[in-house]
mmCIF file of C-alpha atoms in Angstrom:
data_model
loop_
_atom_site.group_PDB
_atom_site.id
_atom_site.type_symbol
_atom_site.label_atom_id
_atom_site.label_comp_id
_atom_site.label_asym_id
_atom_site.label_seq_id
_atom_site.Cartn_x
_atom_site.Cartn_y
_atom_site.Cartn_z
ATOM 1 C CA MET A 149 51.629 97.365 -50.704
ATOM 2 C CA ASN A 150 50.260 95.155 -53.434
ATOM 3 C CA LYS A 151 52.480 92.059 -53.778
ATOM 4 C CA PHE A 152 52.532 92.445 -57.529
ATOM 5 C CA LEU A 153 53.653 96.046 -57.205
ATOM 6 C CA LYS A 154 56.266 95.138 -54.615
ATOM 7 C CA LEU A 155 57.800 92.774 -57.129
ATOM 8 C CA PHE A 156 58.773 95.752 -59.258
ATOM 9 C CA THR A 157 60.095 98.035 -56.552
ATOM 10 C CA PRO A 158 63.778 97.211 -57.259
ATOM 11 C CA ILE A 159 63.246 97.759 -60.978
ATOM 12 C CA SER A 160 61.610 101.096 -60.342
ATOM 13 C CA LEU A 161 64.833 102.332 -58.834
ATOM 14 C CA ILE A 162 66.603 102.099 -62.170
ATOM 15 C CA LEU A 163 63.830 103.771 -64.135
ATOM 16 C CA ILE A 164 64.811 107.283 -63.314
ATOM 17 C CA THR A 165 65.212 108.450 -66.908
ATOM 18 C CA VAL A 166 67.851 110.890 -65.879
ATOM 19 C CA GLY A 167 70.226 108.292 -64.501
ATOM 20 C CA PHE A 168 70.348 109.088 -60.808
ATOM 21 C CA PRO A 169 71.548 106.216 -58.635
ATOM 22 C CA ALA A 170 68.799 105.205 -56.253
ATOM 23 C CA ALA A 171 71.042 105.597 -53.235
ATOM 24 C CA THR A 172 71.444 109.325 -53.817
ATOM 25 C CA PHE A 173 67.775 110.197 -53.310
ATOM 26 C CA SER A 174 66.809 112.218 -50.281
ATOM 27 C CA ASN A 175 63.546 114.093 -49.936
ATOM 28 C CA THR A 176 64.245 116.411 -52.858
ATOM 29 C CA VAL A 177 66.790 116.069 -55.668
ATOM 30 C CA GLY A 178 67.469 118.680 -58.322
ATOM 31 C CA VAL A 179 67.260 117.899 -62.038
ATOM 32 C CA ASN A 180 70.040 119.435 -64.165
ATOM 33 C CA THR A 181 69.775 118.790 -67.913
ATOM 34 C CA ILE A 182 72.461 118.745 -70.605
ATOM 35 C CA PHE A 183 71.909 120.853 -73.745
ATOM 36 C CA HIS A 184 74.125 121.912 -76.670
ATOM 37 C CA VAL A 185 77.040 119.485 -76.592
ATOM 38 C CA LYS A 186 79.904 120.652 -78.815
ATOM 39 C CA GLY A 187 83.066 118.629 -79.165
ATOM 40 C CA LYS A 188 84.273 116.000 -76.708
ATOM 41 C CA VAL A 189 82.352 116.144 -73.423
ATOM 42 C CA THR A 190 82.121 113.210 -71.013
ATOM 43 C CA VAL A 191 80.061 112.441 -67.927
ATOM 44 C CA LYS A 192 81.007 110.221 -64.995
ATOM 45 C CA LYS A 193 78.291 109.055 -62.615
ATOM 46 C CA ALA A 194 79.151 107.321 -59.363
ATOM 47 C CA GLN A 195 77.529 104.052 -60.453
ATOM 48 C CA TRP A 196 79.438 103.860 -63.775
ATOM 49 C CA LYS A 197 82.852 102.233 -64.082
ATOM 50 C CA LYS A 198 83.989 104.793 -66.648
ATOM 51 C CA SER A 199 83.055 108.114 -68.209
ATOM 52 C CA LEU A 200 80.646 108.169 -71.143
ATOM 53 C CA PRO A 201 79.990 110.750 -73.882
ATOM 54 C CA ALA A 202 77.553 113.470 -72.863
ATOM 55 C CA SER A 203 74.262 113.541 -74.736
ATOM 56 C CA VAL A 204 71.504 116.120 -75.130
ATOM 57 C CA GLY A 205 68.725 115.466 -72.625
ATOM 58 C CA LEU A 206 70.861 113.530 -70.137
ATOM 59 C CA THR A 207 70.122 114.743 -66.647
ATOM 60 C CA LEU A 208 72.769 115.173 -63.998
ATOM 61 C CA SER A 209 72.847 114.918 -60.234
ATOM 62 C CA PHE A 210 74.905 117.450 -58.303
ATOM 63 C CA ASP A 211 77.674 114.896 -57.658
ATOM 64 C CA ASP A 212 78.168 113.848 -61.286
ATOM 65 C CA LYS A 213 81.435 114.778 -62.961
ATOM 66 C CA LEU A 214 81.867 116.613 -66.263
ATOM 67 C CA GLU A 215 85.000 116.757 -68.383
ATOM 68 C CA VAL A 216 85.063 119.195 -71.286
ATOM 69 C CA ALA A 217 87.955 118.845 -73.731
ATOM 70 C CA ALA A 218 89.833 121.720 -75.359
ATOM 71 C CA ASN A 219 87.707 123.611 -77.901
ATOM 72 C CA ALA A 220 84.589 121.830 -76.576
ATOM 73 C CA SER A 221 81.645 123.204 -74.623
ATOM 74 C CA VAL A 222 78.330 122.148 -73.120
ATOM 75 C CA LYS A 223 75.289 123.944 -71.782
ATOM 76 C CA VAL A 224 73.631 122.641 -68.638
ATOM 77 C CA TYR A 225 70.200 123.832 -67.568
ATOM 78 C CA CYS A 226 70.291 123.876 -63.772
ATOM 79 C CA SER A 227 67.524 122.971 -61.362
ATOM 80 C CA ASN A 228 67.352 126.603 -60.196
ATOM 81 C CA LEU A 229 66.303 127.710 -63.726
ATOM 82 C CA LYS A 230 69.765 129.124 -64.487
ATOM 83 C CA GLN A 231 71.911 128.129 -67.472
ATOM 84 C CA TRP A 232 75.534 127.088 -67.050
ATOM 85 C CA MET A 233 77.823 127.436 -70.061
ATOM 86 C CA VAL A 234 80.622 124.990 -69.291
ATOM 87 C CA LYS A 235 84.063 125.732 -70.699
ATOM 88 C CA PRO A 236 86.976 123.278 -71.094
ATOM 89 C CA GLY A 237 88.026 121.683 -67.825
ATOM 90 C CA LYS A 238 86.945 119.183 -65.175
ATOM 91 C CA TYR A 239 83.961 119.890 -62.937
ATOM 92 C CA ILE A 240 81.556 118.479 -60.408
ATOM 93 C CA VAL A 241 78.045 119.517 -61.453
ATOM 94 C CA SER A 242 77.507 121.397 -58.186
ATOM 95 C CA ASN A 243 80.338 123.747 -59.270
ATOM 96 C CA GLY A 244 77.992 125.321 -61.789
ATOM 97 C CA CYS A 245 74.537 124.234 -60.626
ATOM 98 C CA PRO A 246 74.321 125.122 -56.932
ATOM 99 C CA ARG A 247 72.619 122.858 -54.458
ATOM 100 C CA GLY A 248 69.773 124.211 -52.366
ATOM 101 C CA ASN A 249 66.051 124.199 -52.931
ATOM 102 C CA PRO A 250 65.694 123.139 -56.566
ATOM 103 C CA VAL A 251 62.764 124.377 -58.627
ATOM 104 C CA ILE A 252 63.076 121.478 -61.067
ATOM 105 C CA ARG A 253 63.178 118.424 -58.893
ATOM 106 C CA LEU A 254 62.518 114.789 -58.312
ATOM 107 C CA LEU A 255 60.537 113.975 -55.210
ATOM 108 C CA ASN A 256 61.083 110.860 -53.149
ATOM 109 C CA SER A 257 58.436 109.531 -50.784
ATOM 110 C CA ASN A 258 57.075 106.254 -49.555
ATOM 111 C CA HIS A 259 53.855 106.591 -51.573
ATOM 112 C CA ASP A 260 53.826 103.903 -54.245
ATOM 113 C CA THR A 261 50.245 104.398 -55.352
ATOM 114 C CA LEU A 262 47.662 107.102 -55.100
ATOM 115 C CA SER A 263 45.012 106.981 -52.444
ATOM 116 C CA SER A 264 41.807 108.886 -51.965
ATOM 117 C CA ASN A 265 43.272 110.351 -48.775
ATOM 118 C CA ASP A 266 46.044 112.209 -50.615
ATOM 119 C CA THR A 267 45.417 115.929 -50.722
ATOM 120 C CA LEU A 268 48.566 116.888 -52.603
ATOM 121 C CA TYR A 269 50.372 114.151 -54.457
ATOM 122 C CA THR A 270 54.027 114.356 -53.531
ATOM 123 C CA PHE A 271 54.798 110.824 -54.542
ATOM 124 C CA ASP A 272 57.983 109.805 -56.346
ATOM 125 C CA PRO A 273 57.673 110.977 -59.969
ATOM 126 C CA ARG A 274 59.770 108.098 -61.196
ATOM 127 C CA PRO A 275 57.747 105.146 -62.429
ATOM 128 C CA ALA A 276 57.974 103.480 -59.040
ATOM 129 C CA GLY A 277 54.337 102.643 -58.712
ATOM 130 C CA PRO A 278 52.644 101.927 -62.004
ATOM 131 C CA THR A 279 49.010 100.997 -61.555
ATOM 132 C CA PRO A 280 48.907 97.190 -61.309
ATOM 133 C CA ARG A 281 46.598 95.649 -63.879
ATOM 134 C CA PRO A 282 43.944 93.123 -62.948
ATOM 135 C CA ALA A 283 44.737 89.631 -64.213
ATOM 136 C CA GLY A 284 44.062 89.244 -67.910
ATOM 137 C CA GLN A 285 44.202 92.944 -68.755
ATOM 138 C CA THR A 286 46.216 92.435 -71.920
ATOM 139 C CA GLU A 287 46.568 94.987 -74.682
ATOM 140 C CA GLU A 288 43.775 93.252 -76.563
ATOM 141 C CA VAL A 289 41.417 93.655 -73.605
ATOM 142 C CA LEU A 290 42.442 97.238 -72.887
ATOM 143 C CA ALA A 291 41.951 98.287 -76.513
ATOM 144 C CA LYS A 292 38.227 97.610 -76.083
ATOM 145 C CA LEU A 293 37.893 99.753 -72.948
ATOM 146 C CA PRO A 294 37.330 103.532 -72.662
ATOM 147 C CA TYR A 295 40.205 103.872 -70.206
ATOM 148 C CA LEU A 296 41.071 107.365 -69.030
ATOM 149 C CA ILE A 297 44.280 108.795 -70.534
ATOM 150 C CA THR A 298 44.343 112.257 -68.976
ATOM 151 C CA PRO A 299 44.014 113.552 -66.325
ATOM 152 C CA ARG A 300 44.963 110.203 -64.812
ATOM 153 C CA GLN A 301 46.684 109.699 -61.438
ATOM 154 C CA THR A 302 47.918 113.271 -61.564
ATOM 155 C CA ASN A 303 47.718 116.697 -60.017
ATOM 156 C CA ILE A 304 46.170 119.407 -62.202
ATOM 157 C CA LEU A 305 46.502 123.194 -62.347
ATOM 158 C CA THR A 306 43.120 124.128 -63.794
ATOM 159 C CA ASN A 307 39.521 123.954 -62.630
ATOM 160 C CA ARG A 308 38.491 123.185 -66.204
ATOM 161 C CA PRO A 309 40.564 120.112 -67.048
ATOM 162 C CA PRO A 310 40.294 118.506 -70.495
ATOM 163 C CA LEU A 311 39.450 114.803 -70.213
ATOM 164 C CA ARG A 312 40.644 112.322 -72.837
ATOM 165 C CA TRP A 313 40.067 108.580 -73.106
ATOM 166 C CA ASN A 314 40.612 105.602 -75.365
ATOM 167 C CA ALA A 315 38.312 105.252 -78.387
ATOM 168 C CA VAL A 316 36.347 101.991 -78.193
ATOM 169 C CA PRO A 317 35.688 100.080 -81.431
ATOM 170 C CA GLY A 318 31.959 100.008 -82.142
ATOM 171 C CA ALA A 319 31.046 102.689 -79.598
ATOM 172 C CA THR A 320 29.343 105.894 -80.721
ATOM 173 C CA ASN A 321 28.572 107.612 -77.409
ATOM 174 C CA TYR A 322 30.212 107.863 -74.012
ATOM 175 C CA THR A 323 28.946 108.820 -70.571
ATOM 176 C CA ILE A 324 31.524 110.576 -68.386
ATOM 177 C CA LYS A 325 31.164 110.891 -64.625
ATOM 178 C CA ILE A 326 33.288 112.702 -62.063
ATOM 179 C CA ASP A 327 32.657 111.463 -58.550
ATOM 180 C CA GLY A 328 32.904 114.124 -55.872
ATOM 181 C CA VAL A 329 31.033 116.802 -57.825
ATOM 182 C CA ASN A 330 28.168 114.599 -59.020
ATOM 183 C CA TRP A 331 28.844 115.675 -62.585
ATOM 184 C CA GLU A 332 27.833 113.627 -65.624
ATOM 185 C CA THR A 333 27.636 114.276 -69.337
ATOM 186 C CA GLN A 334 27.476 112.461 -72.665
ATOM 187 C CA THR A 335 29.418 112.933 -75.881
ATOM 188 C CA ASN A 336 30.177 111.175 -79.145
ATOM 189 C CA LYS A 337 33.818 112.293 -78.974
ATOM 190 C CA THR A 338 36.763 110.902 -77.010
ATOM 191 C CA GLU A 339 37.629 114.130 -75.228
ATOM 192 C CA ILE A 340 35.744 116.837 -73.422
ATOM 193 C CA VAL A 341 36.516 119.824 -71.200
ATOM 194 C CA TYR A 342 35.048 119.927 -67.702
ATOM 195 C CA PRO A 343 32.962 123.147 -67.638
ATOM 196 C CA GLY A 344 34.161 124.329 -64.230
ATOM 197 C CA GLU A 345 30.779 123.940 -62.576
ATOM 198 C CA PRO A 346 30.335 122.633 -59.984
ATOM 199 C CA PRO A 347 33.763 124.065 -58.990
ATOM 200 C CA LEU A 348 36.558 121.654 -58.124
ATOM 201 C CA GLU A 349 38.136 121.994 -54.680
ATOM 202 C CA ALA A 350 41.894 122.289 -54.257
ATOM 203 C CA GLY A 351 43.419 119.296 -52.541
ATOM 204 C CA ARG A 352 40.464 117.015 -53.152
ATOM 205 C CA ARG A 353 40.750 113.859 -55.219
ATOM 206 C CA TYR A 354 38.185 113.232 -57.943
ATOM 207 C CA ARG A 355 37.502 109.885 -59.590
ATOM 208 C CA VAL A 356 36.604 109.661 -63.280
ATOM 209 C CA THR A 357 34.607 106.879 -64.948
ATOM 210 C CA ILE A 358 33.679 106.496 -68.607
ATOM 211 C CA GLU A 359 30.973 104.206 -69.943
ATOM 212 C CA ALA A 360 30.625 103.421 -73.665
ATOM 213 C CA ASP A 361 27.231 102.768 -75.214
ATOM 214 C CA ASN A 362 28.306 99.231 -76.134
ATOM 215 C CA GLY A 363 28.678 98.360 -72.447
ATOM 216 C CA ALA A 364 32.458 98.813 -72.149
ATOM 217 C CA SER A 365 33.507 100.590 -68.963
ATOM 218 C CA SER A 366 36.688 102.243 -67.716
ATOM 219 C CA ARG A 367 36.036 100.461 -64.412
ATOM 220 C CA ARG A 368 37.400 97.281 -65.993
ATOM 221 C CA ASP A 369 40.699 99.105 -66.428
ATOM 222 C CA ASP A 370 40.833 100.675 -62.974
ATOM 223 C CA GLU A 371 38.018 101.800 -60.694
ATOM 224 C CA ASN A 372 40.036 104.470 -58.912
ATOM 225 C CA VAL A 373 41.743 106.609 -61.543
ATOM 226 C CA GLY A 374 41.369 110.333 -61.194
ATOM 227 C CA PHE A 375 43.058 113.620 -60.340
ATOM 228 C CA THR A 376 43.628 116.269 -57.671
ATOM 229 C CA VAL A 377 43.654 120.072 -58.048
ATOM 230 C CA LEU A 378 46.825 121.647 -56.690
ATOM 231 C CA ASP A 379 46.526 124.070 -53.799
ATOM 232 C CA GLU A 380 46.878 127.755 -54.653
ATOM 233 C CA GLN A 381 50.324 128.242 -53.108
ATOM 234 C CA THR A 382 51.869 125.302 -54.966
ATOM 235 C CA LYS A 383 50.053 126.288 -58.145
ATOM 236 C CA LYS A 384 51.599 129.763 -57.951
ATOM 237 C CA THR A 385 55.059 128.256 -57.444
ATOM 238 C CA VAL A 386 54.665 126.103 -60.549
ATOM 239 C CA LEU A 387 53.165 128.825 -62.737
ATOM 240 C CA ASP A 388 55.876 131.311 -61.731
ATOM 241 C CA ALA A 389 58.496 128.756 -62.758
ATOM 242 C CA VAL A 390 56.703 128.059 -66.048
ATOM 243 C CA LYS A 391 56.621 131.783 -66.811
ATOM 244 C CA ALA A 392 60.329 132.106 -66.057
ATOM 245 C CA VAL A 393 61.164 129.217 -68.397
ATOM 246 C CA GLN A 394 58.999 130.607 -71.184
ATOM 247 C CA GLN A 395 60.761 133.982 -70.969
ATOM 248 C CA GLN A 396 64.196 132.439 -71.473
ATOM 249 C CA GLN A 397 65.871 132.025 -74.838
ATOM 250 C CA LEU A 398 65.395 128.277 -75.172
ATOM 251 C CA SER A 399 64.542 126.209 -78.207
ATOM 252 C CA PRO A 400 61.086 124.602 -78.173
ATOM 253 C CA GLU A 401 62.747 121.250 -77.470
ATOM 254 C CA GLU A 402 64.804 122.588 -74.577
ATOM 255 C CA ALA A 403 61.850 124.419 -73.044
ATOM 256 C CA GLY A 404 59.689 121.325 -73.463
ATOM 257 C CA LEU A 405 62.136 119.069 -71.648
ATOM 258 C CA VAL A 406 62.564 121.585 -68.840
ATOM 259 C CA LEU A 407 58.803 121.973 -68.426
ATOM 260 C CA ALA A 408 58.228 118.215 -68.528
ATOM 261 C CA HIS A 409 60.714 117.706 -65.697
ATOM 262 C CA LEU A 410 59.190 120.635 -63.800
ATOM 263 C CA TYR A 411 55.655 119.261 -64.099
ATOM 264 C CA ARG A 412 56.693 115.736 -63.109
ATOM 265 C CA GLY A 413 58.383 117.105 -60.000
ATOM 266 C CA TYR A 414 55.001 118.378 -58.802
ATOM 267 C CA GLY A 415 53.048 115.298 -59.820
ATOM 268 C CA LEU A 416 51.565 117.123 -62.831
ATOM 269 C CA TYR A 417 51.869 114.101 -65.069
ATOM 270 C CA GLY A 418 49.041 115.137 -67.400
ATOM 271 C CA ASP A 419 50.788 118.428 -68.154
ATOM 272 C CA ALA A 420 54.072 116.580 -68.707
ATOM 273 C CA VAL A 421 52.379 114.217 -71.169
ATOM 274 C CA GLU A 422 50.899 117.165 -73.078
ATOM 275 C CA VAL A 423 54.284 118.868 -73.438
ATOM 276 C CA LEU A 424 56.112 115.685 -74.428
ATOM 277 C CA GLU A 425 53.442 114.640 -76.917
ATOM 278 C CA GLY A 426 53.870 118.062 -78.502
ATOM 279 C CA LEU A 427 57.615 117.438 -78.938
ATOM 280 C CA VAL A 428 56.878 114.015 -80.427
ATOM 281 C CA LYS A 429 54.552 115.620 -82.989
ATOM 282 C CA GLN A 430 57.439 117.943 -83.892
ATOM 283 C CA ASN A 431 59.531 114.829 -84.660
ATOM 284 C CA SER A 432 62.066 115.379 -81.891
ATOM 285 C CA GLN A 433 65.269 113.389 -82.342
ATOM 286 C CA VAL A 434 66.228 113.448 -78.654
ATOM 287 C CA ALA A 435 65.929 110.019 -77.045
ATOM 288 C CA THR A 436 65.118 111.491 -73.636
ATOM 289 C CA VAL A 437 61.915 113.097 -74.977
ATOM 290 C CA TYR A 438 60.475 109.702 -75.871
ATOM 291 C CA GLN A 439 61.923 108.005 -72.814
ATOM 292 C CA LEU A 440 60.392 110.560 -70.482
ATOM 293 C CA LEU A 441 57.029 110.162 -72.204
ATOM 294 C CA GLY A 442 57.238 106.389 -71.791
ATOM 295 C CA ASP A 443 58.213 106.780 -68.137
ATOM 296 C CA THR A 444 55.285 109.113 -67.530
ATOM 297 C CA TYR A 445 52.767 106.802 -69.187
ATOM 298 C CA LEU A 446 54.121 103.948 -67.106
ATOM 299 C CA LYS A 447 53.875 106.006 -63.933
ATOM 300 C CA ILE A 448 50.183 106.780 -64.460
ATOM 301 C CA GLY A 449 49.335 103.168 -65.240
ATOM 302 C CA LEU A 450 49.312 103.141 -69.045
ATOM 303 C CA PRO A 451 51.972 100.575 -69.994
ATOM 304 C CA GLN A 452 50.210 99.959 -73.315
ATOM 305 C CA LEU A 453 50.930 103.576 -74.293
ATOM 306 C CA ALA A 454 54.485 103.526 -72.893
ATOM 307 C CA LYS A 455 55.717 100.943 -75.390
ATOM 308 C CA LYS A 456 55.700 103.086 -78.545
ATOM 309 C CA PRO A 457 57.723 106.029 -77.160
ATOM 310 C CA TYR A 458 60.090 103.585 -75.458
ATOM 311 C CA ASP A 459 60.690 101.833 -78.788
ATOM 312 C CA LYS A 460 61.484 105.155 -80.480
ATOM 313 C CA ALA A 461 63.716 106.227 -77.593
ATOM 314 C CA LEU A 462 65.650 102.968 -77.787
ATOM 315 C CA LYS A 463 66.305 103.388 -81.511
ATOM 316 C CA LEU A 464 67.607 106.913 -80.983
ATOM 317 C CA ALA A 465 69.728 105.904 -77.980
ATOM 318 C CA THR A 466 71.157 102.942 -79.894
ATOM 319 C CA ASN A 467 72.062 105.132 -82.861
ATOM 320 C CA THR A 468 74.037 107.428 -80.551
ATOM 321 C CA GLN A 469 75.490 104.523 -78.514
ATOM 322 C CA ASN A 470 73.984 105.970 -75.342
ATOM 323 C CA LEU A 471 74.299 102.975 -73.012
ATOM 324 C CA SER A 472 72.817 104.555 -69.886
ATOM 325 C CA VAL A 473 69.611 105.567 -71.643
ATOM 326 C CA GLN A 474 69.433 102.194 -73.398
ATOM 327 C CA ALA A 475 69.563 100.376 -70.057
ATOM 328 C CA GLU A 476 66.806 102.490 -68.530
ATOM 329 C CA ILE A 477 64.535 102.072 -71.563
ATOM 330 C CA GLN A 478 65.084 98.314 -71.681
ATOM 331 C CA ALA A 479 64.080 98.085 -68.035
ATOM 332 C CA GLY A 480 61.046 100.270 -68.717
ATOM 333 C CA LEU A 481 59.939 97.987 -71.512
ATOM 334 C CA GLY A 482 60.392 95.021 -69.180
ATOM 335 C CA ILE A 483 58.014 96.568 -66.656
ATOM 336 C CA ALA A 484 55.516 97.575 -69.338
ATOM 337 C CA TYR A 485 55.307 94.067 -70.780
ATOM 338 C CA ARG A 486 55.035 92.512 -67.337
ATOM 339 C CA LEU A 487 52.137 94.771 -66.400
ATOM 340 C CA LEU A 488 50.459 93.746 -69.634
ATOM 341 C CA GLY A 489 50.764 90.077 -68.704
ATOM 342 C CA ASN A 490 53.547 89.169 -71.159
ATOM 343 C CA LYS A 491 56.026 87.391 -68.898
ATOM 344 C CA ASP A 492 58.354 86.124 -71.644
ATOM 345 C CA GLU A 493 58.728 89.529 -73.284
ATOM 346 C CA ALA A 494 59.247 91.112 -69.867
ATOM 347 C CA ILE A 495 62.074 88.750 -68.971
ATOM 348 C CA GLN A 496 63.653 89.275 -72.371
ATOM 349 C CA TRP A 497 63.802 93.063 -71.889
ATOM 350 C CA LEU A 498 64.880 92.882 -68.261
ATOM 351 C CA THR A 499 67.690 90.528 -69.264
ATOM 352 C CA LYS A 500 68.793 92.978 -71.960
ATOM 353 C CA ALA A 501 68.768 95.761 -69.379
ATOM 354 C CA LYS A 502 70.902 93.644 -67.069
ATOM 355 C CA GLY A 503 73.453 93.144 -69.844
ATOM 356 C CA THR A 504 73.592 96.861 -70.611
ATOM 357 C CA TYR A 505 73.991 97.770 -66.950
ATOM 358 C CA ASN A 506 76.777 95.219 -66.778
ATOM 359 C CA GLN A 507 78.544 97.072 -69.604
ATOM 360 C CA LEU A 508 78.177 100.280 -67.600
ATOM 361 C CA GLY A 509 79.654 98.587 -64.560
ATOM 362 C CA ASP A 510 76.544 99.319 -62.510
ATOM 363 C CA THR A 511 76.675 96.210 -60.345
ATOM 364 C CA SER A 512 73.900 97.282 -57.975
ATOM 365 C CA GLN A 513 71.360 97.478 -60.814
ATOM 366 C CA VAL A 514 72.575 94.177 -62.248
ATOM 367 C CA GLN A 515 71.926 92.545 -58.876
ATOM 368 C CA GLU A 516 68.475 94.114 -58.560
ATOM 369 C CA LEU A 517 67.537 92.961 -62.040
ATOM 370 C CA ASP A 518 68.680 89.435 -61.224
ATOM 371 C CA LYS A 519 66.440 89.439 -58.161
ATOM 372 C CA THR A 520 63.454 90.754 -60.093
ATOM 373 C CA ILE A 521 63.828 88.266 -62.954
ATOM 374 C CA ASN A 522 64.110 85.416 -60.459
ATOM 375 C CA GLU A 523 60.999 86.638 -58.627
ATOM 376 C CA ILE A 524 59.024 86.630 -61.873
ATOM 377 C CA LEU A 525 60.159 83.105 -62.661
ATOM 378 C CA LYS A 526 59.308 81.850 -59.164
ATOM 379 C CA ARG A 527 55.821 83.355 -59.126
ATOM 380 C CA GLU A 528 54.682 81.884 -62.398
#
């Protein structure tokens, strides 16, 4: 593993968006999401010293505890695509969201980065392995490169994927190449749809490069970004789940969050970005929408794009005094700034995250943050 990437492994364990303690991860963990909080509802996670108010978008593990006061209620969307209307009382989440083989899931594996040997990406969908930047790849440098935005370090469902990249100042034309099918085209736009010919093979990884007519190249960002087409069986599983979600009586925001979690669980990060960006355009006021978008950008190696949704998520989480989400976002910002070469800003955000985790009573994350901050200081 890259030494630089290894430095952030402890931090990655706290960037789970949904607040799962790292120790609870096995091969597959279900994602159960809170919707429609009415009245006094609290959540107690194993790593917290006390219960905290439930919030829309917070995701629960099966062992988390819910307490619903008299005349209060909460809706939980379970990992098996069922909805649990929780009445007053005390519960463990598994009382209403059964364990088993979750459809909406987080995967845990030892793959920190993508390799050309992967046929189906089943890597951890948490931001555990953001693409490490070459030295000097600051935001100013990246802004001048036609770096690939989507589909980037992701699985895809279609044989005709839309490709989108960063607009380069001063460039008027771009040459796009997909290695593996010997396909090349030119355009004066910053997005294009692959025509489907030559056909893409399921399970095969394809690398994308973009060259601007002013000499700027996506290779300066990363030479190995690309995508893989899901195999037919897995594709059917995902599409069946998507259809089931779309047929349920969910608000656009609820359906979007469910689909984003679903896509991330199968390494479909490009699809997750598309759904979350749609919710952002609709001016969502749910912190988790922006946090999940920031997490996904960070996961696919775009820390420069993660910052803006993280900033919005933090404002929303602060307004609602949501400490758990605040801590995760602060840590995410710390990683983003570090990957962009801003050590001082990174330490500042990681220190804030440590303080917030301390308020939560999450001593294990406080200790991991201490180690990571010290490692940064020692290395530079």
